Amino acid sequence: MSYGTDVLEQTRQAASYVDRILRGTNPADLPVQAPTKYETVLNLKTARALGFEVPATLLVRADEVIE
């Protein structure tokens, strides 16, 4: 199981910062941004191999399930 930030969303935020800097904004004037989107990924194959039983409620809430 993994719970973390969405890498694609972070890349988009970074691109926005780069765009603003290249257009002349002073980097010191840019606000600090925290990740806005998090995702949960479950690997059922590994869970089964380790003998873990994943509750159905967790499966429903996961953003991605790896069979």
PDB file of C-alpha atoms in Angstrom:
ATOM      1  CA  MET A   1       0.000   0.000   0.000  1.00  0.00           C
ATOM      2  CA  SER A   2       1.189   3.453  -0.832  1.00  0.00           C
ATOM      3  CA  TYR A   3      -0.262   6.795   0.162  1.00  0.00           C
ATOM      4  CA  GLY A   4       1.393   9.834  -1.289  1.00  0.00           C
ATOM      5  CA  THR A   5       1.226  12.815  -3.548  1.00  0.00           C
ATOM      6  CA  ASP A   6       0.123  12.614  -7.148  1.00  0.00           C
ATOM      7  CA  VAL A   7       3.340  12.953  -9.178  1.00  0.00           C
ATOM      8  CA  LEU A   8       1.539  14.233 -12.262  1.00  0.00           C
ATOM      9  CA  GLU A   9      -0.114  17.009 -10.231  1.00  0.00           C
ATOM     10  CA  GLN A  10       3.253  17.986  -8.715  1.00  0.00           C
ATOM     11  CA  THR A  11       4.759  18.187 -12.191  1.00  0.00           C
ATOM     12  CA  ARG A  12       1.973  20.512 -13.301  1.00  0.00           C
ATOM     13  CA  GLN A  13       2.541  22.764 -10.293  1.00  0.00           C
ATOM     14  CA  ALA A  14       6.281  22.849 -11.006  1.00  0.00           C
ATOM     15  CA  ALA A  15       5.637  23.743 -14.648  1.00  0.00           C
ATOM     16  CA  SER A  16       3.440  26.620 -13.513  1.00  0.00           C
ATOM     17  CA  TYR A  17       6.257  27.922 -11.331  1.00  0.00           C
ATOM     18  CA  VAL A  18       8.794  27.617 -14.154  1.00  0.00           C
ATOM     19  CA  ASP A  19       6.444  29.481 -16.496  1.00  0.00           C
ATOM     20  CA  ARG A  20       6.030  32.329 -14.021  1.00  0.00           C
ATOM     21  CA  ILE A  21       9.788  32.571 -13.431  1.00  0.00           C
ATOM     22  CA  LEU A  22      10.534  32.593 -17.168  1.00  0.00           C
ATOM     23  CA  ARG A  23       7.995  35.408 -17.587  1.00  0.00           C
ATOM     24  CA  GLY A  24       9.979  37.511 -15.115  1.00  0.00           C
ATOM     25  CA  THR A  25       8.497  36.832 -11.675  1.00  0.00           C
ATOM     26  CA  ASN A  26      11.080  36.875  -8.920  1.00  0.00           C
ATOM     27  CA  PRO A  27      11.226  33.358  -7.380  1.00  0.00           C
ATOM     28  CA  ALA A  28      11.292  34.913  -3.910  1.00  0.00           C
ATOM     29  CA  ASP A  29       7.876  36.433  -4.617  1.00  0.00           C
ATOM     30  CA  LEU A  30       6.235  33.083  -5.408  1.00  0.00           C
ATOM     31  CA  PRO A  31       4.248  31.466  -2.607  1.00  0.00           C
ATOM     32  CA  VAL A  32       5.189  28.064  -1.244  1.00  0.00           C
ATOM     33  CA  GLN A  33       2.700  25.463  -2.439  1.00  0.00           C
ATOM     34  CA  ALA A  34       1.862  22.205  -0.731  1.00  0.00           C
ATOM     35  CA  PRO A  35       0.561  19.197  -2.641  1.00  0.00           C
ATOM     36  CA  THR A  36      -3.181  19.378  -3.201  1.00  0.00           C
ATOM     37  CA  LYS A  37      -3.888  15.851  -4.343  1.00  0.00           C
ATOM     38  CA  TYR A  38      -2.945  12.590  -2.646  1.00  0.00           C
ATOM     39  CA  GLU A  39      -3.546   9.070  -3.896  1.00  0.00           C
ATOM     40  CA  THR A  40      -3.753   5.606  -2.393  1.00  0.00           C
ATOM     41  CA  VAL A  41      -2.425   2.623  -4.342  1.00  0.00           C
ATOM     42  CA  LEU A  42      -2.966  -0.967  -3.219  1.00  0.00           C
ATOM     43  CA  ASN A  43      -1.012  -3.953  -4.522  1.00  0.00           C
ATOM     44  CA  LEU A  44      -3.265  -6.958  -3.936  1.00  0.00           C
ATOM     45  CA  LYS A  45      -0.813  -9.458  -5.382  1.00  0.00           C
ATOM     46  CA  THR A  46       1.823  -8.526  -2.808  1.00  0.00           C
ATOM     47  CA  ALA A  47      -0.739  -8.357  -0.009  1.00  0.00           C
ATOM     48  CA  ARG A  48      -1.896 -11.897  -0.792  1.00  0.00           C
ATOM     49  CA  ALA A  49       1.710 -13.156  -0.996  1.00  0.00           C
ATOM     50  CA  LEU A  50       2.342 -11.723   2.477  1.00  0.00           C
ATOM     51  CA  GLY A  51      -0.890 -13.171   3.825  1.00  0.00           C
ATOM     52  CA  PHE A  52      -2.643  -9.858   4.367  1.00  0.00           C
ATOM     53  CA  GLU A  53      -6.359  -9.535   3.843  1.00  0.00           C
ATOM     54  CA  VAL A  54      -7.347  -6.097   2.571  1.00  0.00           C
ATOM     55  CA  PRO A  55     -10.726  -4.866   3.852  1.00  0.00           C
ATOM     56  CA  ALA A  56     -13.336  -4.101   1.196  1.00  0.00           C
ATOM     57  CA  THR A  57     -13.733  -0.549   2.532  1.00  0.00           C
ATOM     58  CA  LEU A  58     -10.074   0.119   1.780  1.00  0.00           C
ATOM     59  CA  LEU A  59     -10.389  -1.325  -1.721  1.00  0.00           C
ATOM     60  CA  VAL A  60     -13.305   0.997  -2.454  1.00  0.00           C
ATOM     61  CA  ARG A  61     -11.411   4.072  -1.293  1.00  0.00           C
ATOM     62  CA  ALA A  62      -8.186   3.285  -3.202  1.00  0.00           C
ATOM     63  CA  ASP A  63      -7.380   5.395  -6.242  1.00  0.00           C
ATOM     64  CA  GLU A  64      -5.597   2.479  -7.919  1.00  0.00           C
ATOM     65  CA  VAL A  65      -5.619  -1.264  -7.234  1.00  0.00           C
ATOM     66  CA  ILE A  66      -2.896  -3.463  -8.682  1.00  0.00           C
ATOM     67  CA  GLU A  67      -4.113  -7.023  -9.149  1.00  0.00           C
TER      68      GLU A  67
END
